[in-house]
């Protein structure tokens, strides 16, 4: 599903809608009008309207290589078949160049909507693409796009940056694990947390490495000072596959009460981390490394170093 979505956006969405209106003298104005109409067609998932206006020789240069007109149309059709709604399509025309007989539009395109993923779950997606799109007029003085070059693309699903290598099942499993770790933190259940740690787990903070046993001892010592954990929340900003691991960027906030100098005090711990997970067996994930990239511990609103 994820690979299809990225391929579609790298290719099929480079096609532009044709307007059957008289030619205007201002090229930028003409293309702005066409892009407005294109966005309307995308929001309506109007495959026939968009497909009719690919130039016969259309090609797109993407990370996957050169994609033909036929491949682009197939990807576009597949994409519309998997979307349950496209809520927004907005193309920003950054610049227009006319050099060597070519008309080149530099654009940023953002498309938002919902798609059906694994197990019938609906998720919200947001795709942002930067590209050059090359235009020509046919013998009827109507603009057609004949080439496109992608210069960057990001995909977010439910607000999280996605990677083509991350399967929906892996994403769901890791999200579930983070929810269970939150629950273990709230009940101060060290064992329930460390069931997910690999035997050779390493934590890195401020350039210093700590092995699993040392991290566990530090957490137990902290839990001994805490009387209650009132809230634990996390937000995953990205999951990416790299070198046999899944790397998760996560931010977590833990709040509650603890004893300081024999008095109850309110604490708040915020940190961000980059964590590497490996799947030793199907569905069996272990945390190999957690690098704390930033953190702040506050007691009664005052930061403790």
C-alpha positions as protocol buffer text, in pm:
chain_id: "A"
residue {
  index: 1
  type: UNK
  ca { x: 0 y: 0 z: 0 }
}
residue {
  index: 2
  type: UNK
  ca { x: 271 y: 244 z: 102 }
}
residue {
  index: 3
  type: UNK
  ca { x: 492 y: 170 z: -199 }
}
residue {
  index: 4
  type: UNK
  ca { x: 196 y: 215 z: -434 }
}
residue {
  index: 5
  type: UNK
  ca { x: 109 y: 549 z: -279 }
}
residue {
  index: 6
  type: UNK
  ca { x: 461 y: 688 z: -314 }
}
residue {
  index: 7
  type: UNK
  ca { x: 493 y: 564 z: -670 }
}
residue {
  index: 8
  type: UNK
  ca { x: 162 y: 721 z: -765 }
}
residue {
  index: 9
  type: UNK
  ca { x: 256 y: 1058 z: -626 }
}
residue {
  index: 10
  type: UNK
  ca { x: 594 y: 1050 z: -792 }
}
residue {
  index: 11
  type: UNK
  ca { x: 438 y: 983 z: -1129 }
}
residue {
  index: 12
  type: UNK
  ca { x: 70 y: 1007 z: -1198 }
}
residue {
  index: 13
  type: UNK
  ca { x: 15 y: 1336 z: -1019 }
}
residue {
  index: 14
  type: UNK
  ca { x: 258 y: 1501 z: -1258 }
}
residue {
  index: 15
  type: UNK
  ca { x: -20 y: 1497 z: -1518 }
}
residue {
  index: 16
  type: UNK
  ca { x: -216 y: 1819 z: -1556 }
}
residue {
  index: 17
  type: UNK
  ca { x: -571 y: 1898 z: -1647 }
}
residue {
  index: 18
  type: UNK
  ca { x: -638 y: 2065 z: -1982 }
}
residue {
  index: 19
  type: UNK
  ca { x: -874 y: 2362 z: -1999 }
}
residue {
  index: 20
  type: UNK
  ca { x: -1062 y: 2408 z: -2325 }
}
residue {
  index: 21
  type: UNK
  ca { x: -1059 y: 2788 z: -2302 }
}
residue {
  index: 22
  type: UNK
  ca { x: -908 y: 3045 z: -2540 }
}
residue {
  index: 23
  type: UNK
  ca { x: -535 y: 3098 z: -2499 }
}
residue {
  index: 24
  type: UNK
  ca { x: -433 y: 3389 z: -2281 }
}
residue {
  index: 25
  type: UNK
  ca { x: -133 y: 3612 z: -2341 }
}
residue {
  index: 26
  type: UNK
  ca { x: 15 y: 3563 z: -1993 }
}
residue {
  index: 27
  type: UNK
  ca { x: 181 y: 3220 z: -1968 }
}
residue {
  index: 28
  type: UNK
  ca { x: 191 y: 3223 z: -1590 }
}
residue {
  index: 29
  type: UNK
  ca { x: -173 y: 3324 z: -1578 }
}
residue {
  index: 30
  type: UNK
  ca { x: -269 y: 3046 z: -1816 }
}
residue {
  index: 31
  type: UNK
  ca { x: -84 y: 2783 z: -1618 }
}
residue {
  index: 32
  type: UNK
  ca { x: -225 y: 2911 z: -1289 }
}
residue {
  index: 33
  type: UNK
  ca { x: -573 y: 2864 z: -1430 }
}
residue {
  index: 34
  type: UNK
  ca { x: -488 y: 2513 z: -1548 }
}
residue {
  index: 35
  type: UNK
  ca { x: -344 y: 2418 z: -1209 }
}
residue {
  index: 36
  type: UNK
  ca { x: -657 y: 2542 z: -1036 }
}
residue {
  index: 37
  type: UNK
  ca { x: -869 y: 2322 z: -1259 }
}
residue {
  index: 38
  type: UNK
  ca { x: -631 y: 2031 z: -1205 }
}
residue {
  index: 39
  type: UNK
  ca { x: -663 y: 2058 z: -829 }
}
residue {
  index: 40
  type: UNK
  ca { x: -1040 y: 2051 z: -863 }
}
residue {
  index: 41
  type: UNK
  ca { x: -1020 y: 1732 z: -1070 }
}
residue {
  index: 42
  type: UNK
  ca { x: -787 y: 1563 z: -820 }
}
residue {
  index: 43
  type: UNK
  ca { x: -1017 y: 1653 z: -530 }
}
residue {
  index: 44
  type: UNK
  ca { x: -1300 y: 1493 z: -725 }
}
residue {
  index: 45
  type: UNK
  ca { x: -1086 y: 1188 z: -812 }
}
residue {
  index: 46
  type: UNK
  ca { x: -1187 y: 1252 z: -1171 }
}
residue {
  index: 47
  type: UNK
  ca { x: -959 y: 1004 z: -1347 }
}
residue {
  index: 48
  type: UNK
  ca { x: -1105 y: 1044 z: -1695 }
}
residue {
  index: 49
  type: UNK
  ca { x: -1075 y: 1422 z: -1695 }
}
residue {
  index: 50
  type: UNK
  ca { x: -713 y: 1417 z: -1583 }
}
residue {
  index: 51
  type: UNK
  ca { x: -606 y: 1123 z: -1802 }
}
residue {
  index: 52
  type: UNK
  ca { x: -740 y: 1287 z: -2116 }
}
residue {
  index: 53
  type: UNK
  ca { x: -478 y: 1559 z: -2097 }
}
residue {
  index: 54
  type: UNK
  ca { x: -147 y: 1375 z: -2075 }
}
residue {
  index: 55
  type: UNK
  ca { x: 56 y: 1448 z: -2385 }
}
residue {
  index: 56
  type: UNK
  ca { x: 104 y: 1131 z: -2594 }
}
residue {
  index: 57
  type: UNK
  ca { x: 480 y: 1136 z: -2527 }
}
residue {
  index: 58
  type: UNK
  ca { x: 453 y: 1209 z: -2154 }
}
residue {
  index: 59
  type: UNK
  ca { x: 733 y: 1080 z: -1929 }
}
residue {
  index: 60
  type: UNK
  ca { x: 825 y: 1146 z: -1565 }
}
residue {
  index: 61
  type: UNK
  ca { x: 1168 y: 1122 z: -1402 }
}
residue {
  index: 62
  type: UNK
  ca { x: 1126 y: 985 z: -1049 }
}
residue {
  index: 63
  type: UNK
  ca { x: 1326 y: 801 z: -783 }
}
residue {
  index: 64
  type: UNK
  ca { x: 1191 y: 480 z: -936 }
}
residue {
  index: 65
  type: UNK
  ca { x: 1327 y: 575 z: -1280 }
}
residue {
  index: 66
  type: UNK
  ca { x: 1158 y: 694 z: -1599 }
}
residue {
  index: 67
  type: UNK
  ca { x: 782 y: 635 z: -1599 }
}
residue {
  index: 68
  type: UNK
  ca { x: 579 y: 630 z: -1919 }
}
residue {
  index: 69
  type: UNK
  ca { x: 236 y: 776 z: -1986 }
}
residue {
  index: 70
  type: UNK
  ca { x: 71 y: 432 z: -1967 }
}
residue {
  index: 71
  type: UNK
  ca { x: 239 y: 352 z: -1634 }
}
residue {
  index: 72
  type: UNK
  ca { x: 139 y: 691 z: -1495 }
}
residue {
  index: 73
  type: UNK
  ca { x: -224 y: 638 z: -1591 }
}
residue {
  index: 74
  type: UNK
  ca { x: -229 y: 292 z: -1435 }
}
residue {
  index: 75
  type: UNK
  ca { x: -79 y: 427 z: -1111 }
}
residue {
  index: 76
  type: UNK
  ca { x: -328 y: 712 z: -1105 }
}
residue {
  index: 77
  type: UNK
  ca { x: -619 y: 474 z: -1152 }
}
residue {
  index: 78
  type: UNK
  ca { x: -491 y: 247 z: -874 }
}
residue {
  index: 79
  type: UNK
  ca { x: -447 y: 544 z: -642 }
}
residue {
  index: 80
  type: UNK
  ca { x: -802 y: 668 z: -692 }
}
residue {
  index: 81
  type: UNK
  ca { x: -928 y: 314 z: -631 }
}
residue {
  index: 82
  type: UNK
  ca { x: -766 y: 311 z: -286 }
}
residue {
  index: 83
  type: UNK
  ca { x: -865 y: 661 z: -173 }
}
residue {
  index: 84
  type: UNK
  ca { x: -1190 y: 700 z: 13 }
}
residue {
  index: 85
  type: UNK
  ca { x: -1168 y: 1079 z: -17 }
}
residue {
  index: 86
  type: UNK
  ca { x: -938 y: 1356 z: -135 }
}
residue {
  index: 87
  type: UNK
  ca { x: -1019 y: 1655 z: 83 }
}
residue {
  index: 88
  type: UNK
  ca { x: -761 y: 1900 z: -54 }
}
residue {
  index: 89
  type: UNK
  ca { x: -543 y: 1941 z: -359 }
}
residue {
  index: 90
  type: UNK
  ca { x: -343 y: 2260 z: -383 }
}
residue {
  index: 91
  type: UNK
  ca { x: -70 y: 2336 z: -636 }
}
residue {
  index: 92
  type: UNK
  ca { x: 149 y: 2641 z: -580 }
}
residue {
  index: 93
  type: UNK
  ca { x: 317 y: 2774 z: -893 }
}
residue {
  index: 94
  type: UNK
  ca { x: 652 y: 2894 z: -760 }
}
residue {
  index: 95
  type: UNK
  ca { x: 812 y: 3004 z: -1087 }
}
residue {
  index: 96
  type: UNK
  ca { x: 776 y: 2978 z: -1466 }
}
residue {
  index: 97
  type: UNK
  ca { x: 1077 y: 2969 z: -1699 }
}
residue {
  index: 98
  type: UNK
  ca { x: 1077 y: 2982 z: -2077 }
}
residue {
  index: 99
  type: UNK
  ca { x: 1416 y: 2882 z: -2210 }
}
residue {
  index: 100
  type: UNK
  ca { x: 1518 y: 2690 z: -2521 }
}
residue {
  index: 101
  type: UNK
  ca { x: 1162 y: 2671 z: -2641 }
}
residue {
  index: 102
  type: UNK
  ca { x: 1045 y: 2493 z: -2325 }
}
residue {
  index: 103
  type: UNK
  ca { x: 795 y: 2621 z: -2070 }
}
residue {
  index: 104
  type: UNK
  ca { x: 891 y: 2494 z: -1726 }
}
residue {
  index: 105
  type: UNK
  ca { x: 673 y: 2530 z: -1416 }
}
residue {
  index: 106
  type: UNK
  ca { x: 835 y: 2490 z: -1074 }
}
residue {
  index: 107
  type: UNK
  ca { x: 559 y: 2374 z: -841 }
}
residue {
  index: 108
  type: UNK
  ca { x: 481 y: 2258 z: -488 }
}
residue {
  index: 109
  type: UNK
  ca { x: 177 y: 2034 z: -463 }
}
residue {
  index: 110
  type: UNK
  ca { x: -1 y: 1925 z: -145 }
}
residue {
  index: 111
  type: UNK
  ca { x: -274 y: 1662 z: -146 }
}
residue {
  index: 112
  type: UNK
  ca { x: -469 y: 1551 z: 161 }
}
residue {
  index: 113
  type: UNK
  ca { x: -734 y: 1287 z: 208 }
}
residue {
  index: 114
  type: UNK
  ca { x: -809 y: 943 z: 346 }
}
residue {
  index: 115
  type: UNK
  ca { x: -720 y: 594 z: 233 }
}
residue {
  index: 116
  type: UNK
  ca { x: -812 y: 240 z: 333 }
}
residue {
  index: 117
  type: UNK
  ca { x: -514 y: 51 z: 475 }
}
residue {
  index: 118
  type: UNK
  ca { x: -464 y: -292 z: 632 }
}
residue {
  index: 119
  type: UNK
  ca { x: -762 y: -459 z: 797 }
}
residue {
  index: 120
  type: UNK
  ca { x: -992 y: -195 z: 649 }
}
residue {
  index: 121
  type: UNK
  ca { x: -852 y: 82 z: 869 }
}
residue {
  index: 122
  type: UNK
  ca { x: -897 y: 436 z: 737 }
}
residue {
  index: 123
  type: UNK
  ca { x: -599 y: 668 z: 776 }
}
residue {
  index: 124
  type: UNK
  ca { x: -544 y: 1032 z: 683 }
}
residue {
  index: 125
  type: UNK
  ca { x: -267 y: 1103 z: 434 }
}
residue {
  index: 126
  type: UNK
  ca { x: -83 y: 1419 z: 334 }
}
residue {
  index: 127
  type: UNK
  ca { x: 155 y: 1429 z: 37 }
}
residue {
  index: 128
  type: UNK
  ca { x: 380 y: 1721 z: -52 }
}
residue {
  index: 129
  type: UNK
  ca { x: 571 y: 1713 z: -381 }
}
residue {
  index: 130
  type: UNK
  ca { x: 817 y: 1954 z: -539 }
}
residue {
  index: 131
  type: UNK
  ca { x: 870 y: 1917 z: -912 }
}
residue {
  index: 132
  type: UNK
  ca { x: 948 y: 2073 z: -1248 }
}
residue {
  index: 133
  type: UNK
  ca { x: 672 y: 2023 z: -1503 }
}
residue {
  index: 134
  type: UNK
  ca { x: 730 y: 2083 z: -1875 }
}
residue {
  index: 135
  type: UNK
  ca { x: 452 y: 2221 z: -2091 }
}
residue {
  index: 136
  type: UNK
  ca { x: 371 y: 2262 z: -2457 }
}
residue {
  index: 137
  type: UNK
  ca { x: 70 y: 2369 z: -2660 }
}
residue {
  index: 138
  type: UNK
  ca { x: -92 y: 2138 z: -2911 }
}
residue {
  index: 139
  type: UNK
  ca { x: -218 y: 2239 z: -3255 }
}
residue {
  index: 140
  type: UNK
  ca { x: -539 y: 2364 z: -3093 }
}
residue {
  index: 141
  type: UNK
  ca { x: -340 y: 2607 z: -2876 }
}
residue {
  index: 142
  type: UNK
  ca { x: -416 y: 2410 z: -2560 }
}
residue {
  index: 143
  type: UNK
  ca { x: -156 y: 2340 z: -2289 }
}
residue {
  index: 144
  type: UNK
  ca { x: -40 y: 1980 z: -2237 }
}
residue {
  index: 145
  type: UNK
  ca { x: 221 y: 1850 z: -1997 }
}
residue {
  index: 146
  type: UNK
  ca { x: 480 y: 1627 z: -2168 }
}
residue {
  index: 147
  type: UNK
  ca { x: 746 y: 1578 z: -1899 }
}
residue {
  index: 148
  type: UNK
  ca { x: 805 y: 1605 z: -1526 }
}
residue {
  index: 149
  type: UNK
  ca { x: 1101 y: 1579 z: -1290 }
}
residue {
  index: 150
  type: UNK
  ca { x: 1046 y: 1517 z: -921 }
}
residue {
  index: 151
  type: UNK
  ca { x: 1273 y: 1705 z: -677 }
}
residue {
  index: 152
  type: UNK
  ca { x: 1139 y: 1591 z: -343 }
}
residue {
  index: 153
  type: UNK
  ca { x: 841 y: 1434 z: -180 }
}
residue {
  index: 154
  type: UNK
  ca { x: 713 y: 1368 z: 171 }
}
residue {
  index: 155
  type: UNK
  ca { x: 427 y: 1146 z: 275 }
}
residue {
  index: 156
  type: UNK
  ca { x: 257 y: 1163 z: 614 }
}
residue {
  index: 157
  type: UNK
  ca { x: -4 y: 916 z: 735 }
}
residue {
  index: 158
  type: UNK
  ca { x: -201 y: 1022 z: 1043 }
}
residue {
  index: 159
  type: UNK
  ca { x: 56 y: 1299 z: 1087 }
}
residue {
  index: 160
  type: UNK
  ca { x: 353 y: 1063 z: 1078 }
}
residue {
  index: 161
  type: UNK
  ca { x: 617 y: 1074 z: 807 }
}
residue {
  index: 162
  type: UNK
  ca { x: 609 y: 752 z: 611 }
}
residue {
  index: 163
  type: UNK
  ca { x: 865 y: 544 z: 428 }
}
residue {
  index: 164
  type: UNK
  ca { x: 797 y: 319 z: 129 }
}
residue {
  index: 165
  type: UNK
  ca { x: 989 y: 40 z: 308 }
}
residue {
  index: 166
  type: UNK
  ca { x: 763 y: 39 z: 616 }
}
residue {
  index: 167
  type: UNK
  ca { x: 474 y: -203 z: 584 }
}
residue {
  index: 168
  type: UNK
  ca { x: 138 y: -122 z: 739 }
}
residue {
  index: 169
  type: UNK
  ca { x: 163 y: -429 z: 964 }
}
residue {
  index: 170
  type: UNK
  ca { x: 503 y: -319 z: 1100 }
}
residue {
  index: 171
  type: UNK
  ca { x: 378 y: 31 z: 1164 }
}
residue {
  index: 172
  type: UNK
  ca { x: 71 y: -93 z: 1352 }
}
residue {
  index: 173
  type: UNK
  ca { x: 276 y: -337 z: 1563 }
}
residue {
  index: 174
  type: UNK
  ca { x: 527 y: -69 z: 1667 }
}
residue {
  index: 175
  type: UNK
  ca { x: 248 y: 178 z: 1749 }
}
residue {
  index: 176
  type: UNK
  ca { x: 91 y: -87 z: 1974 }
}
residue {
  index: 177
  type: UNK
  ca { x: 422 y: -149 z: 2152 }
}
residue {
  index: 178
  type: UNK
  ca { x: 464 y: 221 z: 2228 }
}
residue {
  index: 179
  type: UNK
  ca { x: 115 y: 228 z: 2376 }
}
residue {
  index: 180
  type: UNK
  ca { x: 205 y: -69 z: 2599 }
}
residue {
  index: 181
  type: UNK
  ca { x: 526 y: 103 z: 2711 }
}
residue {
  index: 182
  type: UNK
  ca { x: 318 y: 409 z: 2802 }
}
residue {
  index: 183
  type: UNK
  ca { x: 93 y: 186 z: 3014 }
}
residue {
  index: 184
  type: UNK
  ca { x: 397 y: 28 z: 3183 }
}
residue {
  index: 185
  type: UNK
  ca { x: 541 y: 370 z: 3262 }
}
residue {
  index: 186
  type: UNK
  ca { x: 213 y: 484 z: 3412 }
}
residue {
  index: 187
  type: UNK
  ca { x: 201 y: 182 z: 3644 }
}
residue {
  index: 188
  type: UNK
  ca { x: 578 y: 194 z: 3704 }
}
residue {
  index: 189
  type: UNK
  ca { x: 607 y: -166 z: 3585 }
}
residue {
  index: 190
  type: UNK
  ca { x: 975 y: -202 z: 3491 }
}
residue {
  index: 191
  type: UNK
  ca { x: 936 y: -564 z: 3383 }
}
residue {
  index: 192
  type: UNK
  ca { x: 657 y: -480 z: 3139 }
}
residue {
  index: 193
  type: UNK
  ca { x: 883 y: -217 z: 2982 }
}
residue {
  index: 194
  type: UNK
  ca { x: 1198 y: -424 z: 2952 }
}
residue {
  index: 195
  type: UNK
  ca { x: 1024 y: -720 z: 2792 }
}
residue {
  index: 196
  type: UNK
  ca { x: 1071 y: -520 z: 2471 }
}
residue {
  index: 197
  type: UNK
  ca { x: 1443 y: -449 z: 2526 }
}
residue {
  index: 198
  type: UNK
  ca { x: 1699 y: -659 z: 2337 }
}
residue {
  index: 199
  type: UNK
  ca { x: 1968 y: -829 z: 2553 }
}
residue {
  index: 200
  type: UNK
  ca { x: 2230 y: -596 z: 2401 }
}
residue {
  index: 201
  type: UNK
  ca { x: 2011 y: -284 z: 2433 }
}
residue {
  index: 202
  type: UNK
  ca { x: 2205 y: 44 z: 2448 }
}
residue {
  index: 203
  type: UNK
  ca { x: 2092 y: 390 z: 2550 }
}
residue {
  index: 204
  type: UNK
  ca { x: 2285 y: 696 z: 2435 }
}
residue {
  index: 205
  type: UNK
  ca { x: 2245 y: 1033 z: 2604 }
}
residue {
  index: 206
  type: UNK
  ca { x: 2479 y: 1332 z: 2601 }
}
residue {
  index: 207
  type: UNK
  ca { x: 2734 y: 1121 z: 2415 }
}
residue {
  index: 208
  type: UNK
  ca { x: 2743 y: 854 z: 2687 }
}
residue {
  index: 209
  type: UNK
  ca { x: 2637 y: 491 z: 2634 }
}
residue {
  index: 210
  type: UNK
  ca { x: 2459 y: 280 z: 2894 }
}
residue {
  index: 211
  type: UNK
  ca { x: 2382 y: -92 z: 2872 }
}
residue {
  index: 212
  type: UNK
  ca { x: 2046 y: -247 z: 2952 }
}
residue {
  index: 213
  type: UNK
  ca { x: 2133 y: -333 z: 3315 }
}
residue {
  index: 214
  type: UNK
  ca { x: 2245 y: 22 z: 3392 }
}
residue {
  index: 215
  type: UNK
  ca { x: 1936 y: 177 z: 3231 }
}
residue {
  index: 216
  type: UNK
  ca { x: 1709 y: -61 z: 3423 }
}
residue {
  index: 217
  type: UNK
  ca { x: 1877 y: 29 z: 3754 }
}
residue {
  index: 218
  type: UNK
  ca { x: 1840 y: 402 z: 3685 }
}
residue {
  index: 219
  type: UNK
  ca { x: 1470 y: 366 z: 3603 }
}
residue {
  index: 220
  type: UNK
  ca { x: 1405 y: 160 z: 3918 }
}
residue {
  index: 221
  type: UNK
  ca { x: 1580 y: 426 z: 4128 }
}
residue {
  index: 222
  type: UNK
  ca { x: 1365 y: 698 z: 3970 }
}
residue {
  index: 223
  type: UNK
  ca { x: 1044 y: 499 z: 4014 }
}
residue {
  index: 224
  type: UNK
  ca { x: 1126 y: 458 z: 4384 }
}
residue {
  index: 225
  type: UNK
  ca { x: 1101 y: 836 z: 4423 }
}
residue {
  index: 226
  type: UNK
  ca { x: 775 y: 867 z: 4229 }
}
residue {
  index: 227
  type: UNK
  ca { x: 447 y: 833 z: 4417 }
}
residue {
  index: 228
  type: UNK
  ca { x: 219 y: 849 z: 4112 }
}
residue {
  index: 229
  type: UNK
  ca { x: 245 y: 882 z: 3735 }
}
residue {
  index: 230
  type: UNK
  ca { x: -62 y: 1074 z: 3630 }
}
residue {
  index: 231
  type: UNK
  ca { x: -3 y: 1096 z: 3255 }
}
residue {
  index: 232
  type: UNK
  ca { x: 212 y: 940 z: 2983 }
}
residue {
  index: 233
  type: UNK
  ca { x: 179 y: 1045 z: 2620 }
}
residue {
  index: 234
  type: UNK
  ca { x: 391 y: 994 z: 2313 }
}
residue {
  index: 235
  type: UNK
  ca { x: 397 y: 1111 z: 1952 }
}
residue {
  index: 236
  type: UNK
  ca { x: 577 y: 925 z: 1675 }
}
residue {
  index: 237
  type: UNK
  ca { x: 698 y: 1162 z: 1404 }
}
residue {
  index: 238
  type: UNK
  ca { x: 847 y: 905 z: 1167 }
}
residue {
  index: 239
  type: UNK
  ca { x: 918 y: 536 z: 1111 }
}
residue {
  index: 240
  type: UNK
  ca { x: 1184 y: 444 z: 858 }
}
residue {
  index: 241
  type: UNK
  ca { x: 1345 y: 117 z: 752 }
}
residue {
  index: 242
  type: UNK
  ca { x: 1726 y: 118 z: 747 }
}
residue {
  index: 243
  type: UNK
  ca { x: 1991 y: -156 z: 756 }
}
residue {
  index: 244
  type: UNK
  ca { x: 1757 y: -427 z: 877 }
}
residue {
  index: 245
  type: UNK
  ca { x: 1607 y: -209 z: 1151 }
}
residue {
  index: 246
  type: UNK
  ca { x: 1308 y: 18 z: 1184 }
}
residue {
  index: 247
  type: UNK
  ca { x: 1410 y: 360 z: 1317 }
}
residue {
  index: 248
  type: UNK
  ca { x: 1140 y: 543 z: 1510 }
}
residue {
  index: 249
  type: UNK
  ca { x: 1155 y: 912 z: 1600 }
}
residue {
  index: 250
  type: UNK
  ca { x: 941 y: 962 z: 1909 }
}
residue {
  index: 251
  type: UNK
  ca { x: 867 y: 1229 z: 2167 }
}
residue {
  index: 252
  type: UNK
  ca { x: 728 y: 1134 z: 2509 }
}
residue {
  index: 253
  type: UNK
  ca { x: 594 y: 1331 z: 2807 }
}
residue {
  index: 254
  type: UNK
  ca { x: 563 y: 1181 z: 3156 }
}
residue {
  index: 255
  type: UNK
  ca { x: 393 y: 1369 z: 3440 }
}
residue {
  index: 256
  type: UNK
  ca { x: 316 y: 1291 z: 3802 }
}
residue {
  index: 257
  type: UNK
  ca { x: 412 y: 1339 z: 4166 }
}
residue {
  index: 258
  type: UNK
  ca { x: 738 y: 1250 z: 4339 }
}
residue {
  index: 259
  type: UNK
  ca { x: 904 y: 1302 z: 4674 }
}
residue {
  index: 260
  type: UNK
  ca { x: 1176 y: 1569 z: 4686 }
}
residue {
  index: 261
  type: UNK
  ca { x: 1335 y: 1659 z: 5020 }
}
residue {
  index: 262
  type: UNK
  ca { x: 1056 y: 1474 z: 5199 }
}
residue {
  index: 263
  type: UNK
  ca { x: 793 y: 1685 z: 5021 }
}
residue {
  index: 264
  type: UNK
  ca { x: 556 y: 1604 z: 4739 }
}
residue {
  index: 265
  type: UNK
  ca { x: 644 y: 1779 z: 4413 }
}
residue {
  index: 266
  type: UNK
  ca { x: 501 y: 1775 z: 4062 }
}
residue {
  index: 267
  type: UNK
  ca { x: 740 y: 1649 z: 3795 }
}
residue {
  index: 268
  type: UNK
  ca { x: 733 y: 1660 z: 3417 }
}
residue {
  index: 269
  type: UNK
  ca { x: 980 y: 1480 z: 3191 }
}
residue {
  index: 270
  type: UNK
  ca { x: 988 y: 1555 z: 2819 }
}
residue {
  index: 271
  type: UNK
  ca { x: 1228 y: 1385 z: 2583 }
}
residue {
  index: 272
  type: UNK
  ca { x: 1280 y: 1307 z: 2218 }
}
residue {
  index: 273
  type: UNK
  ca { x: 1456 y: 993 z: 2098 }
}
residue {
  index: 274
  type: UNK
  ca { x: 1560 y: 802 z: 1790 }
}
residue {
  index: 275
  type: UNK
  ca { x: 1502 y: 434 z: 1855 }
}
residue {
  index: 276
  type: UNK
  ca { x: 1608 y: 130 z: 1650 }
}
residue {
  index: 277
  type: UNK
  ca { x: 1387 y: -180 z: 1650 }
}
residue {
  index: 278
  type: UNK
  ca { x: 1450 y: -524 z: 1501 }
}
residue {
  index: 279
  type: UNK
  ca { x: 1192 y: -793 z: 1426 }
}
residue {
  index: 280
  type: UNK
  ca { x: 1362 y: -1118 z: 1533 }
}
residue {
  index: 281
  type: UNK
  ca { x: 1055 y: -1323 z: 1443 }
}
residue {
  index: 282
  type: UNK
  ca { x: 728 y: -1222 z: 1275 }
}
residue {
  index: 283
  type: UNK
  ca { x: 561 y: -983 z: 1517 }
}
residue {
  index: 284
  type: UNK
  ca { x: 839 y: -1014 z: 1780 }
}
residue {
  index: 285
  type: UNK
  ca { x: 1007 y: -673 z: 1807 }
}
residue {
  index: 286
  type: UNK
  ca { x: 1304 y: -582 z: 2027 }
}
residue {
  index: 287
  type: UNK
  ca { x: 1451 y: -240 z: 2099 }
}
residue {
  index: 288
  type: UNK
  ca { x: 1823 y: -238 z: 2015 }
}
residue {
  index: 289
  type: UNK
  ca { x: 1914 y: 127 z: 2071 }
}
residue {
  index: 290
  type: UNK
  ca { x: 1757 y: 442 z: 2207 }
}
residue {
  index: 291
  type: UNK
  ca { x: 1940 y: 769 z: 2148 }
}
residue {
  index: 292
  type: UNK
  ca { x: 1797 y: 1055 z: 2355 }
}
residue {
  index: 293
  type: UNK
  ca { x: 1835 y: 1358 z: 2129 }
}
residue {
  index: 294
  type: UNK
  ca { x: 1687 y: 1607 z: 2376 }
}
residue {
  index: 295
  type: UNK
  ca { x: 1532 y: 1599 z: 2720 }
}
residue {
  index: 296
  type: UNK
  ca { x: 1405 y: 1823 z: 2998 }
}
residue {
  index: 297
  type: UNK
  ca { x: 1315 y: 1727 z: 3355 }
}
residue {
  index: 298
  type: UNK
  ca { x: 1112 y: 1977 z: 3556 }
}
residue {
  index: 299
  type: UNK
  ca { x: 1015 y: 1974 z: 3924 }
}
residue {
  index: 300
  type: UNK
  ca { x: 741 y: 2218 z: 4019 }
}
residue {
  index: 301
  type: UNK
  ca { x: 804 y: 2394 z: 3689 }
}
residue {
  index: 302
  type: UNK
  ca { x: 1179 y: 2440 z: 3738 }
}
residue {
  index: 303
  type: UNK
  ca { x: 1424 y: 2257 z: 3516 }
}
residue {
  index: 304
  type: UNK
  ca { x: 1659 y: 2013 z: 3689 }
}
residue {
  index: 305
  type: UNK
  ca { x: 1989 y: 1950 z: 3517 }
}
